[in-house]
Amino acid sequence: MDFGFGLSPSSAVTLDRVDLSLYRKLEELNPDIRTCIACGSCSATCMAAEYSGMSVRKLILNIQRGADVSKMLSCCMLCGKCTMVCPRGINTRKVILDCCRYFK
Amino acid sequence: MKESVVIIGGGIAGMETAASLLELGYSPILVEQSDHLGGHVASWYRLFPDMTPASEVVASLKSRLDGVTVFLETGIQFINRLRDGYNVMLSNGVSIVAKAVVMATGFKLFEAAKKEEYGYGIYDRVITNRDLEKWFSGIPDERIPSAPWNIGFVHCVGSRDVKAGNTQCSKVCCMTAIKQAIEMKEKFPDAEVYCFYMDLRLFGKKYEDFYISAQKDYGIHFLRGRVSEVSETIDGRLLVKAEDTLSGRPVKINMDLLVLMSGMLCNPAAASIASMVKAGADDSGFLRSRDNVTGVVESERKGLFFAGACTGAKTVPETIAEARSAALSVHNYLRRPR
Ligand SMILES: Cc1cc2nc3c(=O)[nH]c(=O)nc-3n(C[C@H](O)[C@H](O)[C@H](O)COP(=O)(O)OP(=O)(O)OC[C@H]3O[C@@H](n4cnc5c(N)ncnc54)[C@H](O)[C@@H]3O)c2cc1C
Ligand code: SF4
Ligand code: SF4
Ligand code: SF4
């Protein structure tokens, strides 16, 4: 019988158990991603953001937390606007491309 | 005869004030309660942002004190206001009459044990910024493991915290955390180093570059979220809980060492000395300046001046600049025809 109760999965992240292999690979190719300050300029300027939730800020953060980013990547049009606004000079478009290559 | 000026507190603020007044032709009397000059800076190892050895700063200030009367291990018994000046009674029985007095009594570090949830004094692997500076200077500390995997820095301990009784930002601890994180990464290149911050306040020249270098060259992780609690694991490590506020998810992490960035509070002795001459502290707890914009080094009382961290959290260069400014204000005050 289903009483409508269930255990909700924990949303907590145990940082020292996160799989950082993708992040390590990415930071090797783009050491600048370490300097992201989560300012959100990239997401604010992104034409795909309002329709798809695309956000380079979240992409970098999710990779650092070991979360899956493949769905997000498919929303990017590779227009490069985000790269133009990043105050840390991160080549965000290349970061996205490198991620796509890794997932292929 | 040269005019005497009493300076209370022999930290860098008091030393610079005394040295500058000596150079201006006065006869400064420097009163320090501990057995050495240099105050807190004497217990730091290297200073941000250039990693200058703190001992060099103290030594160069000391070298300019030849001609200053220095009383060590001496406190203030009482101060009386006279018609034109002050009568200062020292704990060693010496009584001084001076037209001007400079308070350079500095700050007091927040007692980290008061934030019980962080476990300072309870768990073996929790230390403070001060403990780490001492260890860098070569004093052994058995709480620091020989091969840590994860090291955490907790920002704003006892600062920006109504419950800790201090709403002020201590200003230097974000930079100190980054400096110490870099120093730990240099000592333990294989360790992961995390800074748990609420805001990063890196306001000075070269500070942002220091931060970028910590991120890029040292791979230090910055996690925006205040540590909520710390507990000990069965194998003697620490379990640290916070929220990763940027992803909106709670995080947990096992740590081998946690460093608490204790904040700067006003030295309580300062307020009680100031109150003897009807000056006092403002609601920040620090000494009340005549004006926080144009008269930081002046008190509301004629002939009583302030220098350094007794009026608020300050960096070393700010403290030194203010001490020079206090010396000049004393000079202009004493020169004025009366
Ligand atoms: C962990 C930490 C690291 C820091 N690192 C840096 C850094 O890298 N770079 C930087 O720019 N700044 C740094 N700072 C800030 C720096 O420590 C202060 O700017 C500096 O100590 C202020 O000097 P001060 O002389 O005003 O006060 P203090 O250093 O507090 O000196 C006050 C002196 O007055 C004496 N005194 C107090 N009351 C009396 C009394 N009643 N009678 C007689 N004597 C008295 C005390 O014994 C002491 O010697 C750091 C601060 C902290 C907390
Ligand atoms: S490159 Fe992709 S993420 Fe960047 S602005 Fe264009 S669509 Fe958005
Ligand atoms: S614009 Fe640059 S620094 Fe800002 S969140 Fe995006 S990637 Fe990070
Ligand atoms: S300087 Fe940074 S760590 Fe220190 S109280 Fe201010 S915000 Fe917190």
Short mmCIF file of C-alpha atoms and ligand atoms in Angstrom, two decimals:
data_model
loop_
_atom_site.label_atom_id
_atom_site.label_comp_id
_atom_site.label_asym_id
_atom_site.label_seq_id
_atom_site.Cartn_x
_atom_site.Cartn_y
_atom_site.Cartn_z
CA MET A 1 0.00 0.00 0.00
CA ASP A 2 1.28 3.49 -0.81
CA PHE A 3 0.68 5.94 2.03
CA GLY A 4 2.24 8.78 0.06
CA PHE A 5 5.27 8.97 2.30
CA GLY A 6 8.83 8.45 1.18
CA LEU A 7 12.39 9.33 1.97
CA SER A 8 13.51 12.41 0.10
CA PRO A 9 17.04 12.06 -1.21
CA SER A 10 19.56 14.20 0.67
CA SER A 11 20.68 17.30 -1.17
CA ALA A 12 23.80 17.59 0.98
CA VAL A 13 27.15 17.46 -0.76
CA THR A 14 30.01 15.72 1.02
CA LEU A 15 32.83 17.76 -0.44
CA ASP A 16 35.70 15.40 0.21
CA ARG A 17 33.88 12.58 -1.61
CA VAL A 18 33.03 14.55 -4.72
CA ASP A 19 34.39 13.19 -8.01
CA LEU A 20 36.53 16.05 -9.30
CA SER A 21 38.01 14.32 -12.37
CA LEU A 22 36.20 16.58 -14.87
CA TYR A 23 37.10 19.68 -12.88
CA ARG A 24 40.77 18.67 -12.69
CA LYS A 25 40.85 18.10 -16.43
CA LEU A 26 39.15 21.43 -17.12
CA GLU A 27 41.40 23.42 -14.83
CA GLU A 28 44.40 21.88 -16.50
CA LEU A 29 43.14 23.11 -19.87
CA ASN A 30 41.82 26.42 -18.50
CA PRO A 31 43.60 27.39 -15.27
CA ASP A 32 41.56 30.61 -15.26
CA ILE A 33 38.37 28.83 -14.21
CA ARG A 34 39.82 28.67 -10.72
CA THR A 35 39.45 32.44 -10.52
CA CYS A 36 35.67 32.51 -11.10
CA ILE A 37 34.09 34.76 -8.47
CA ALA A 38 30.52 33.68 -9.18
CA CYS A 39 29.56 37.22 -10.18
CA GLY A 40 26.89 36.01 -12.60
CA SER A 41 27.75 38.38 -15.46
CA CYS A 42 27.98 35.43 -17.81
CA SER A 43 24.47 34.20 -17.02
CA ALA A 44 23.01 37.70 -17.07
CA THR A 45 24.21 38.34 -20.58
CA CYS A 46 23.42 34.90 -22.00
CA MET A 47 20.63 34.85 -24.61
CA ALA A 48 19.90 31.22 -23.81
CA ALA A 49 19.71 31.75 -20.06
CA GLU A 50 16.13 32.95 -19.73
CA TYR A 51 14.75 30.10 -21.80
CA SER A 52 16.98 27.23 -20.84
CA GLY A 53 18.65 27.98 -17.51
CA MET A 54 22.08 28.04 -19.17
CA SER A 55 24.62 29.60 -16.84
CA VAL A 56 28.39 29.40 -17.00
CA ARG A 57 28.52 30.35 -13.34
CA LYS A 58 26.41 27.32 -12.44
CA LEU A 59 28.30 25.17 -14.91
CA ILE A 60 31.62 25.86 -13.18
CA LEU A 61 30.09 25.50 -9.71
CA ASN A 62 28.34 22.24 -10.58
CA ILE A 63 31.55 20.78 -11.99
CA GLN A 64 33.33 21.78 -8.77
CA ARG A 65 30.62 19.99 -6.80
CA GLY A 66 30.70 16.94 -9.03
CA ALA A 67 27.16 17.40 -10.40
CA ASP A 68 26.06 16.41 -13.90
CA VAL A 69 26.23 19.26 -16.42
CA SER A 70 25.53 17.48 -19.71
CA LYS A 71 21.95 18.76 -19.96
CA MET A 72 23.02 22.34 -19.46
CA LEU A 73 25.68 22.13 -22.13
CA SER A 74 23.15 21.31 -24.83
CA CYS A 75 21.50 24.72 -24.27
CA CYS A 76 24.52 26.81 -25.24
CA MET A 77 24.68 28.42 -28.69
CA LEU A 78 28.40 29.11 -28.39
CA CYS A 79 27.82 32.76 -29.22
CA GLY A 80 30.61 33.87 -26.88
CA LYS A 81 28.79 36.78 -25.22
CA CYS A 82 29.64 35.40 -21.78
CA THR A 83 33.36 35.54 -22.58
CA MET A 84 33.08 39.23 -23.41
CA VAL A 85 31.67 40.17 -20.00
CA CYS A 86 33.66 37.96 -17.62
CA PRO A 87 35.61 40.28 -15.27
CA ARG A 88 38.18 37.57 -14.55
CA GLY A 89 38.98 37.15 -18.22
CA ILE A 90 37.96 33.51 -18.29
CA ASN A 91 37.53 32.12 -21.80
CA THR A 92 34.11 30.77 -20.91
CA ARG A 93 33.25 29.76 -24.47
CA LYS A 94 36.34 27.57 -24.58
CA VAL A 95 35.44 26.11 -21.18
CA ILE A 96 32.05 25.13 -22.60
CA LEU A 97 33.65 23.65 -25.71
CA ASP A 98 36.14 21.66 -23.61
CA CYS A 99 33.26 20.33 -21.51
CA CYS A 100 31.37 19.30 -24.64
CA ARG A 101 34.43 17.46 -25.94
CA TYR A 102 34.77 15.65 -22.64
CA PHE A 103 31.17 14.51 -22.76
CA LYS A 104 31.32 13.30 -26.35
CA MET B 1 63.49 71.74 28.27
CA LYS B 2 61.78 69.54 25.72
CA GLU B 3 58.07 69.00 26.14
CA SER B 4 57.08 65.51 27.37
CA VAL B 5 54.32 63.51 25.66
CA VAL B 6 52.99 60.29 27.21
CA ILE B 7 52.15 57.45 24.82
CA ILE B 8 50.17 54.55 26.27
CA GLY B 9 50.82 51.26 24.47
CA GLY B 10 54.03 50.12 22.79
CA GLY B 11 52.61 48.35 19.74
CA ILE B 12 53.51 49.60 16.28
CA ALA B 13 51.14 52.56 16.74
CA GLY B 14 52.83 53.69 19.95
CA MET B 15 56.32 53.08 18.56
CA GLU B 16 55.70 55.08 15.40
CA THR B 17 54.06 57.92 17.35
CA ALA B 18 57.02 58.04 19.75
CA ALA B 19 59.58 57.93 16.93
CA SER B 20 57.82 60.68 15.00
CA LEU B 21 57.45 62.91 18.08
CA LEU B 22 61.15 62.42 18.85
CA GLU B 23 61.99 63.52 15.31
CA LEU B 24 59.75 66.59 15.81
CA GLY B 25 61.82 67.58 18.88
CA TYR B 26 59.71 66.29 21.77
CA SER B 27 60.55 64.03 24.66
CA PRO B 28 58.21 61.02 24.30
CA ILE B 29 57.53 58.60 27.16
CA LEU B 30 56.33 55.21 25.92
CA VAL B 31 54.46 53.04 28.42
CA GLU B 32 53.98 49.35 27.60
CA GLN B 33 52.33 46.83 29.89
CA SER B 34 53.99 43.69 28.49
CA ASP B 35 57.69 42.85 28.55
CA HIS B 36 58.31 43.74 24.90
CA LEU B 37 57.53 46.33 22.25
CA GLY B 38 55.69 45.61 19.01
CA GLY B 39 52.27 44.58 20.34
CA HIS B 40 50.42 42.04 18.22
CA VAL B 41 52.72 42.48 15.23
CA ALA B 42 55.54 41.06 17.36
CA SER B 43 53.69 37.72 17.34
CA TRP B 44 52.95 37.65 13.59
CA TYR B 45 55.31 35.92 11.17
CA ARG B 46 54.81 37.49 7.74
CA LEU B 47 52.57 40.37 6.68
CA PHE B 48 50.27 40.60 3.68
CA PRO B 49 50.37 41.54 0.85
CA ASP B 50 54.15 41.31 0.27
CA MET B 51 54.94 38.64 2.89
CA THR B 52 57.19 41.14 4.70
CA PRO B 53 58.70 39.55 7.83
CA ALA B 54 56.86 41.15 10.77
CA SER B 55 60.07 41.16 12.81
CA GLU B 56 61.63 43.54 10.26
CA VAL B 57 58.82 46.04 10.76
CA VAL B 58 59.20 45.92 14.53
CA ALA B 59 63.01 46.13 14.32
CA SER B 60 62.94 49.15 12.04
CA LEU B 61 60.54 50.95 14.38
CA LYS B 62 62.72 50.04 17.37
CA SER B 63 65.81 51.46 15.70
CA ARG B 64 64.19 54.92 15.75
CA LEU B 65 63.47 54.96 19.48
CA ASP B 66 66.91 56.01 20.70
CA GLY B 67 66.08 58.98 22.95
CA VAL B 68 62.56 57.84 23.85
CA THR B 69 61.95 56.94 27.50
CA VAL B 70 60.48 53.42 27.42
CA PHE B 71 58.79 51.80 30.41
CA LEU B 72 58.13 48.08 29.93
CA GLU B 73 55.89 45.99 32.20
CA THR B 74 54.24 49.20 33.27
CA GLY B 75 50.56 50.00 33.32
CA ILE B 76 48.49 53.10 34.01
CA GLN B 77 47.34 53.56 37.60
CA PHE B 78 45.26 56.63 36.86
CA ILE B 79 45.09 59.75 34.74
CA ASN B 80 43.83 63.12 35.97
CA ARG B 81 42.86 66.03 33.83
CA LEU B 82 44.68 69.25 34.77
CA ARG B 83 43.87 72.76 33.61
CA ASP B 84 46.28 72.41 30.70
CA GLY B 85 47.27 68.79 30.37
CA TYR B 86 47.24 65.53 32.26
CA ASN B 87 48.80 63.92 35.28
CA VAL B 88 49.59 60.28 34.47
CA MET B 89 50.39 57.93 37.33
CA LEU B 90 52.23 54.78 36.25
CA SER B 91 52.11 51.44 38.04
CA ASN B 92 55.84 51.73 38.78
CA GLY B 93 55.20 54.80 40.93
CA VAL B 94 56.37 57.35 38.35
CA SER B 95 54.10 60.36 37.99
CA ILE B 96 54.25 62.43 34.81
CA VAL B 97 52.71 65.78 33.97
CA ALA B 98 52.27 66.24 30.22
CA LYS B 99 50.28 68.59 28.04
CA ALA B 100 49.48 65.79 25.60
CA VAL B 101 48.73 62.08 25.95
CA VAL B 102 48.40 59.62 23.05
CA MET B 103 46.48 56.39 23.54
CA ALA B 104 47.84 53.56 21.37
CA THR B 105 46.35 50.69 23.34
CA GLY B 106 45.44 48.59 20.30
CA PHE B 107 42.98 45.74 20.12
CA LYS B 108 42.15 42.45 21.74
CA LEU B 109 41.63 39.29 19.72
CA PHE B 110 38.15 37.77 20.01
CA GLU B 111 38.23 34.70 22.28
CA ALA B 112 37.40 31.92 19.84
CA ALA B 113 36.20 29.58 22.60
CA LYS B 114 33.13 31.82 22.94
CA LYS B 115 31.88 30.50 19.59
CA GLU B 116 31.38 27.11 21.15
CA GLU B 117 29.92 25.57 18.00
CA TYR B 118 33.38 25.77 16.37
CA GLY B 119 34.92 23.69 19.15
CA TYR B 120 38.02 25.76 19.95
CA GLY B 121 39.49 24.34 23.13
CA ILE B 122 37.22 21.30 22.78
CA TYR B 123 38.50 19.53 19.65
CA ASP B 124 42.19 18.93 19.08
CA ARG B 125 42.26 20.10 15.50
CA VAL B 126 40.77 23.57 15.87
CA ILE B 127 43.18 26.51 16.15
CA THR B 128 43.07 30.29 15.61
CA ASN B 129 44.82 32.72 13.28
CA ARG B 130 47.08 33.70 16.18
CA ASP B 131 48.03 30.06 16.91
CA LEU B 132 48.95 29.57 13.26
CA GLU B 133 51.16 32.70 13.16
CA LYS B 134 53.01 31.39 16.20
CA TRP B 135 53.49 28.03 14.52
CA PHE B 136 54.82 29.75 11.37
CA SER B 137 57.33 31.53 13.62
CA GLY B 138 58.62 28.15 14.75
CA ILE B 139 56.75 27.49 17.99
CA PRO B 140 55.60 23.82 17.89
CA ASP B 141 51.86 23.12 18.06
CA GLU B 142 50.76 19.51 18.38
CA ARG B 143 47.26 20.31 17.12
CA ILE B 144 48.69 20.79 13.62
CA PRO B 145 48.99 17.38 11.90
CA SER B 146 52.09 16.46 9.93
CA ALA B 147 50.25 15.52 6.72
CA PRO B 148 46.77 17.09 6.57
CA TRP B 149 44.45 16.28 3.64
CA ASN B 150 41.97 19.06 4.16
CA ILE B 151 42.52 22.38 5.86
CA GLY B 152 39.72 24.88 6.44
CA PHE B 153 39.68 28.58 7.28
CA VAL B 154 36.60 30.06 8.91
CA HIS B 155 36.16 33.78 8.24
CA CYS B 156 34.37 36.28 10.51
CA VAL B 157 34.78 34.47 13.86
CA GLY B 158 33.54 36.95 16.44
CA SER B 159 33.07 39.64 13.80
CA ARG B 160 29.89 40.69 12.01
CA ASP B 161 28.04 38.67 14.59
CA VAL B 162 25.37 40.20 16.80
CA LYS B 163 25.36 37.14 19.06
CA ALA B 164 29.11 37.45 19.63
CA GLY B 165 28.49 41.08 20.61
CA ASN B 166 30.44 42.54 17.70
CA THR B 167 28.76 43.78 14.56
CA GLN B 168 31.94 45.26 13.10
CA CYS B 169 33.99 43.76 10.28
CA SER B 170 37.55 43.23 11.49
CA LYS B 171 38.89 44.19 8.10
CA VAL B 172 42.20 42.30 8.19
CA CYS B 173 41.02 38.71 8.56
CA CYS B 174 39.93 38.04 4.97
CA MET B 175 43.43 38.94 3.84
CA THR B 176 44.99 37.08 6.75
CA ALA B 177 42.97 33.96 5.86
CA ILE B 178 44.15 34.13 2.25
CA LYS B 179 47.73 34.75 3.36
CA GLN B 180 47.67 31.85 5.80
CA ALA B 181 45.92 29.61 3.25
CA ILE B 182 48.75 30.28 0.78
CA GLU B 183 51.35 29.63 3.47
CA MET B 184 49.68 26.31 4.38
CA LYS B 185 49.47 25.29 0.73
CA GLU B 186 53.20 26.03 0.43
CA LYS B 187 53.89 23.80 3.43
CA PHE B 188 51.43 21.08 2.40
CA PRO B 189 51.15 21.14 -1.42
CA ASP B 190 48.99 18.00 -1.46
CA ALA B 191 46.38 19.33 0.94
CA GLU B 192 43.10 20.85 -0.22
CA VAL B 193 42.58 24.24 1.39
CA TYR B 194 39.11 25.75 1.81
CA CYS B 195 38.09 29.25 2.90
CA PHE B 196 34.53 29.58 4.22
CA TYR B 197 33.53 33.21 3.78
CA MET B 198 30.39 35.36 3.99
CA ASP B 199 31.82 38.20 1.88
CA LEU B 200 35.40 38.61 0.83
CA ARG B 201 36.57 42.06 1.86
CA LEU B 202 39.83 42.71 0.07
CA PHE B 203 40.00 46.45 -0.14
CA GLY B 204 43.65 47.46 -0.39
CA LYS B 205 46.33 47.88 -2.98
CA LYS B 206 47.40 44.47 -4.37
CA TYR B 207 44.85 42.63 -2.22
CA GLU B 208 42.72 41.46 -5.15
CA ASP B 209 45.86 40.23 -6.94
CA PHE B 210 46.70 38.28 -3.82
CA TYR B 211 43.25 36.69 -3.98
CA ILE B 212 43.54 35.86 -7.69
CA SER B 213 46.92 34.28 -7.01
CA ALA B 214 45.44 32.22 -4.14
CA GLN B 215 42.78 30.95 -6.56
CA LYS B 216 44.88 30.46 -9.65
CA ASP B 217 48.40 29.65 -8.48
CA TYR B 218 47.52 27.80 -5.28
CA GLY B 219 44.12 26.32 -6.14
CA ILE B 220 42.59 27.41 -2.84
CA HIS B 221 38.85 26.79 -2.75
CA PHE B 222 36.55 29.62 -1.71
CA LEU B 223 33.18 28.53 -0.45
CA ARG B 224 30.53 31.14 0.27
CA GLY B 225 28.79 30.10 3.46
CA ARG B 226 29.27 30.51 7.16
CA VAL B 227 30.33 27.37 9.00
CA SER B 228 27.39 26.45 11.19
CA GLU B 229 28.90 23.75 13.35
CA VAL B 230 31.88 21.50 13.79
CA SER B 231 32.00 18.06 15.35
CA GLU B 232 34.67 15.44 15.90
CA THR B 233 34.62 12.19 13.93
CA ILE B 234 35.42 8.80 15.36
CA ASP B 235 38.91 8.89 13.83
CA GLY B 236 39.72 12.23 15.42
CA ARG B 237 39.13 14.38 12.34
CA LEU B 238 36.59 17.18 12.13
CA LEU B 239 33.25 17.22 10.37
CA VAL B 240 32.47 20.75 9.22
CA LYS B 241 28.99 21.80 8.12
CA ALA B 242 28.07 24.85 6.09
CA GLU B 243 25.78 25.82 3.26
CA ASP B 244 27.24 26.30 -0.17
CA THR B 245 25.05 29.35 -0.62
CA LEU B 246 25.93 29.67 -4.31
CA SER B 247 24.37 26.32 -5.13
CA GLY B 248 21.88 26.47 -2.27
CA ARG B 249 22.93 23.07 -0.97
CA PRO B 250 24.26 22.05 2.43
CA VAL B 251 27.85 20.83 2.37
CA LYS B 252 29.76 18.62 4.76
CA ILE B 253 33.47 18.05 4.71
CA ASN B 254 36.00 16.18 6.79
CA MET B 255 38.91 18.35 7.85
CA ASP B 256 42.25 17.68 9.47
CA LEU B 257 42.73 21.23 10.65
CA LEU B 258 40.36 24.15 11.06
CA VAL B 259 41.68 27.68 11.52
CA LEU B 260 39.33 30.27 13.05
CA MET B 261 39.84 33.86 11.95
CA SER B 262 39.28 35.60 15.27
CA GLY B 263 38.31 39.22 14.91
CA MET B 264 39.63 42.43 16.42
CA LEU B 265 37.83 43.90 19.42
CA CYS B 266 38.77 47.00 21.36
CA ASN B 267 41.13 46.36 24.21
CA PRO B 268 38.80 46.79 27.24
CA ALA B 269 41.58 48.48 29.24
CA ALA B 270 41.49 51.32 26.72
CA ALA B 271 37.91 52.30 27.47
CA SER B 272 38.52 52.30 31.20
CA ILE B 273 41.61 54.51 30.87
CA ALA B 274 39.75 56.85 28.53
CA SER B 275 36.82 57.07 30.91
CA MET B 276 39.12 58.42 33.65
CA VAL B 277 39.40 61.58 31.56
CA LYS B 278 35.78 61.51 30.39
CA ALA B 279 36.54 60.20 26.93
CA GLY B 280 35.21 56.78 26.05
CA ALA B 281 34.16 54.12 23.62
CA ASP B 282 31.47 54.44 20.97
CA ASP B 283 28.92 51.74 20.20
CA SER B 284 31.48 49.77 18.18
CA GLY B 285 33.34 49.24 21.47
CA PHE B 286 36.36 51.11 20.10
CA LEU B 287 37.51 54.50 21.39
CA ARG B 288 35.40 57.42 20.23
CA SER B 289 37.19 59.83 17.90
CA ARG B 290 36.31 63.51 17.75
CA ASP B 291 35.08 62.86 14.22
CA ASN B 292 35.21 59.67 12.17
CA VAL B 293 35.95 61.54 8.94
CA THR B 294 38.23 64.45 9.77
CA GLY B 295 39.39 63.79 13.31
CA VAL B 296 40.06 60.08 13.79
CA VAL B 297 43.27 60.61 15.79
CA GLU B 298 41.74 63.25 18.06
CA SER B 299 39.54 62.59 21.07
CA GLU B 300 36.80 64.86 22.34
CA ARG B 301 39.19 66.03 25.09
CA LYS B 302 41.86 68.64 24.52
CA GLY B 303 45.34 67.14 24.54
CA LEU B 304 44.20 63.50 24.30
CA PHE B 305 44.98 61.76 21.02
CA PHE B 306 44.51 58.27 19.54
CA ALA B 307 46.70 56.18 17.25
CA GLY B 308 46.19 52.76 15.69
CA ALA B 309 43.76 49.95 16.35
CA CYS B 310 42.31 51.46 19.55
CA THR B 311 39.80 53.34 17.37
CA GLY B 312 38.92 50.44 15.06
CA ALA B 313 40.34 47.49 13.13
CA LYS B 314 43.31 48.58 11.06
CA THR B 315 46.11 47.16 8.92
CA VAL B 316 49.78 47.80 9.68
CA PRO B 317 50.25 50.53 7.02
CA GLU B 318 47.06 52.25 8.16
CA THR B 319 48.20 52.07 11.77
CA ILE B 320 51.58 53.56 10.93
CA ALA B 321 50.09 56.34 8.81
CA GLU B 322 47.70 57.16 11.63
CA ALA B 323 50.47 57.18 14.21
CA ARG B 324 52.34 59.75 12.13
CA SER B 325 49.17 61.74 11.81
CA ALA B 326 48.68 61.60 15.59
CA ALA B 327 52.25 62.84 16.14
CA LEU B 328 51.62 65.76 13.80
CA SER B 329 48.31 66.58 15.53
CA VAL B 330 50.12 66.60 18.88
CA HIS B 331 52.79 68.87 17.41
CA ASN B 332 50.23 71.34 16.05
CA TYR B 333 48.33 71.26 19.32
CA LEU B 334 51.41 71.98 21.46
CA ARG B 335 52.65 74.69 19.11
CA ARG B 336 49.39 76.60 19.31
CA PRO B 337 49.71 79.73 21.49
CA ARG B 338 47.72 79.33 24.67
C1 LIG C 1 45.76 37.40 13.00
C2 LIG C 1 46.12 38.78 12.53
C3 LIG C 1 47.05 38.94 11.50
C4 LIG C 1 47.37 40.20 11.02
N1 LIG C 1 48.20 40.29 9.94
C5 LIG C 1 48.41 41.50 9.38
C6 LIG C 1 49.18 41.62 8.17
O1 LIG C 1 49.67 40.61 7.64
N2 LIG C 1 49.34 42.86 7.60
C7 LIG C 1 48.76 43.98 8.16
O2 LIG C 1 48.88 45.07 7.59
N3 LIG C 1 48.05 43.90 9.32
C8 LIG C 1 47.86 42.70 9.94
N4 LIG C 1 47.12 42.62 11.10
C9 LIG C 1 46.71 43.88 11.79
C10 LIG C 1 47.78 44.35 12.81
O3 LIG C 1 47.97 43.34 13.79
C11 LIG C 1 47.34 45.67 13.48
O4 LIG C 1 47.25 46.66 12.46
C12 LIG C 1 48.33 46.18 14.52
O5 LIG C 1 48.60 45.21 15.48
C13 LIG C 1 47.79 47.43 15.23
O6 LIG C 1 48.80 47.95 16.07
P1 LIG C 1 48.48 48.76 17.40
O7 LIG C 1 49.80 49.22 17.91
O8 LIG C 1 47.43 49.76 17.15
O9 LIG C 1 47.84 47.69 18.42
P2 LIG C 1 48.46 46.40 19.16
O10 LIG C 1 49.29 45.61 18.26
O11 LIG C 1 47.30 45.75 19.81
O12 LIG C 1 49.40 47.02 20.30
C14 LIG C 1 48.89 47.64 21.45
C15 LIG C 1 49.94 47.64 22.53
O13 LIG C 1 49.47 48.40 23.65
C16 LIG C 1 49.74 47.70 24.85
N5 LIG C 1 48.76 48.12 25.85
C17 LIG C 1 47.42 47.91 25.80
N6 LIG C 1 46.82 48.43 26.88
C18 LIG C 1 47.80 48.98 27.64
C19 LIG C 1 47.81 49.67 28.89
N7 LIG C 1 46.68 49.88 29.56
N8 LIG C 1 48.98 50.10 29.37
C20 LIG C 1 50.14 49.86 28.69
N9 LIG C 1 50.19 49.23 27.51
C21 LIG C 1 49.04 48.80 26.99
C22 LIG C 1 49.63 46.24 24.46
O14 LIG C 1 50.34 45.43 25.37
C23 LIG C 1 50.27 46.26 23.06
O15 LIG C 1 51.67 46.10 23.11
C24 LIG C 1 46.78 41.36 11.60
C25 LIG C 1 45.85 41.21 12.64
C26 LIG C 1 45.49 39.94 13.09
C27 LIG C 1 44.46 39.82 14.15
S1 SF4 C 2 28.37 31.15 -25.33
FE1 SF4 C 2 26.68 29.90 -24.52
S2 SF4 C 2 26.67 30.37 -22.33
FE2 SF4 C 2 27.88 31.96 -23.33
S3 SF4 C 2 26.44 33.62 -23.72
FE3 SF4 C 2 26.49 32.36 -25.57
S4 SF4 C 2 24.84 30.90 -25.28
FE4 SF4 C 2 25.23 31.78 -23.29
S1 SF4 C 3 31.37 36.08 -15.58
FE1 SF4 C 3 33.28 34.96 -15.18
S2 SF4 C 3 33.71 35.30 -13.01
FE2 SF4 C 3 31.58 35.89 -13.33
S3 SF4 C 3 30.44 34.02 -12.83
FE3 SF4 C 3 30.80 33.98 -15.05
S4 SF4 C 3 32.69 32.82 -15.30
FE4 SF4 C 3 32.57 33.39 -13.14
S1 SF4 C 4 37.71 41.03 7.06
FE1 SF4 C 4 36.60 39.31 6.16
S2 SF4 C 4 36.79 37.67 7.71
FE2 SF4 C 4 37.27 39.59 8.73
S3 SF4 C 4 35.33 40.23 9.64
FE3 SF4 C 4 35.53 41.29 7.66
S4 SF4 C 4 34.48 39.97 6.20
FE4 SF4 C 4 34.85 38.75 8.06
#
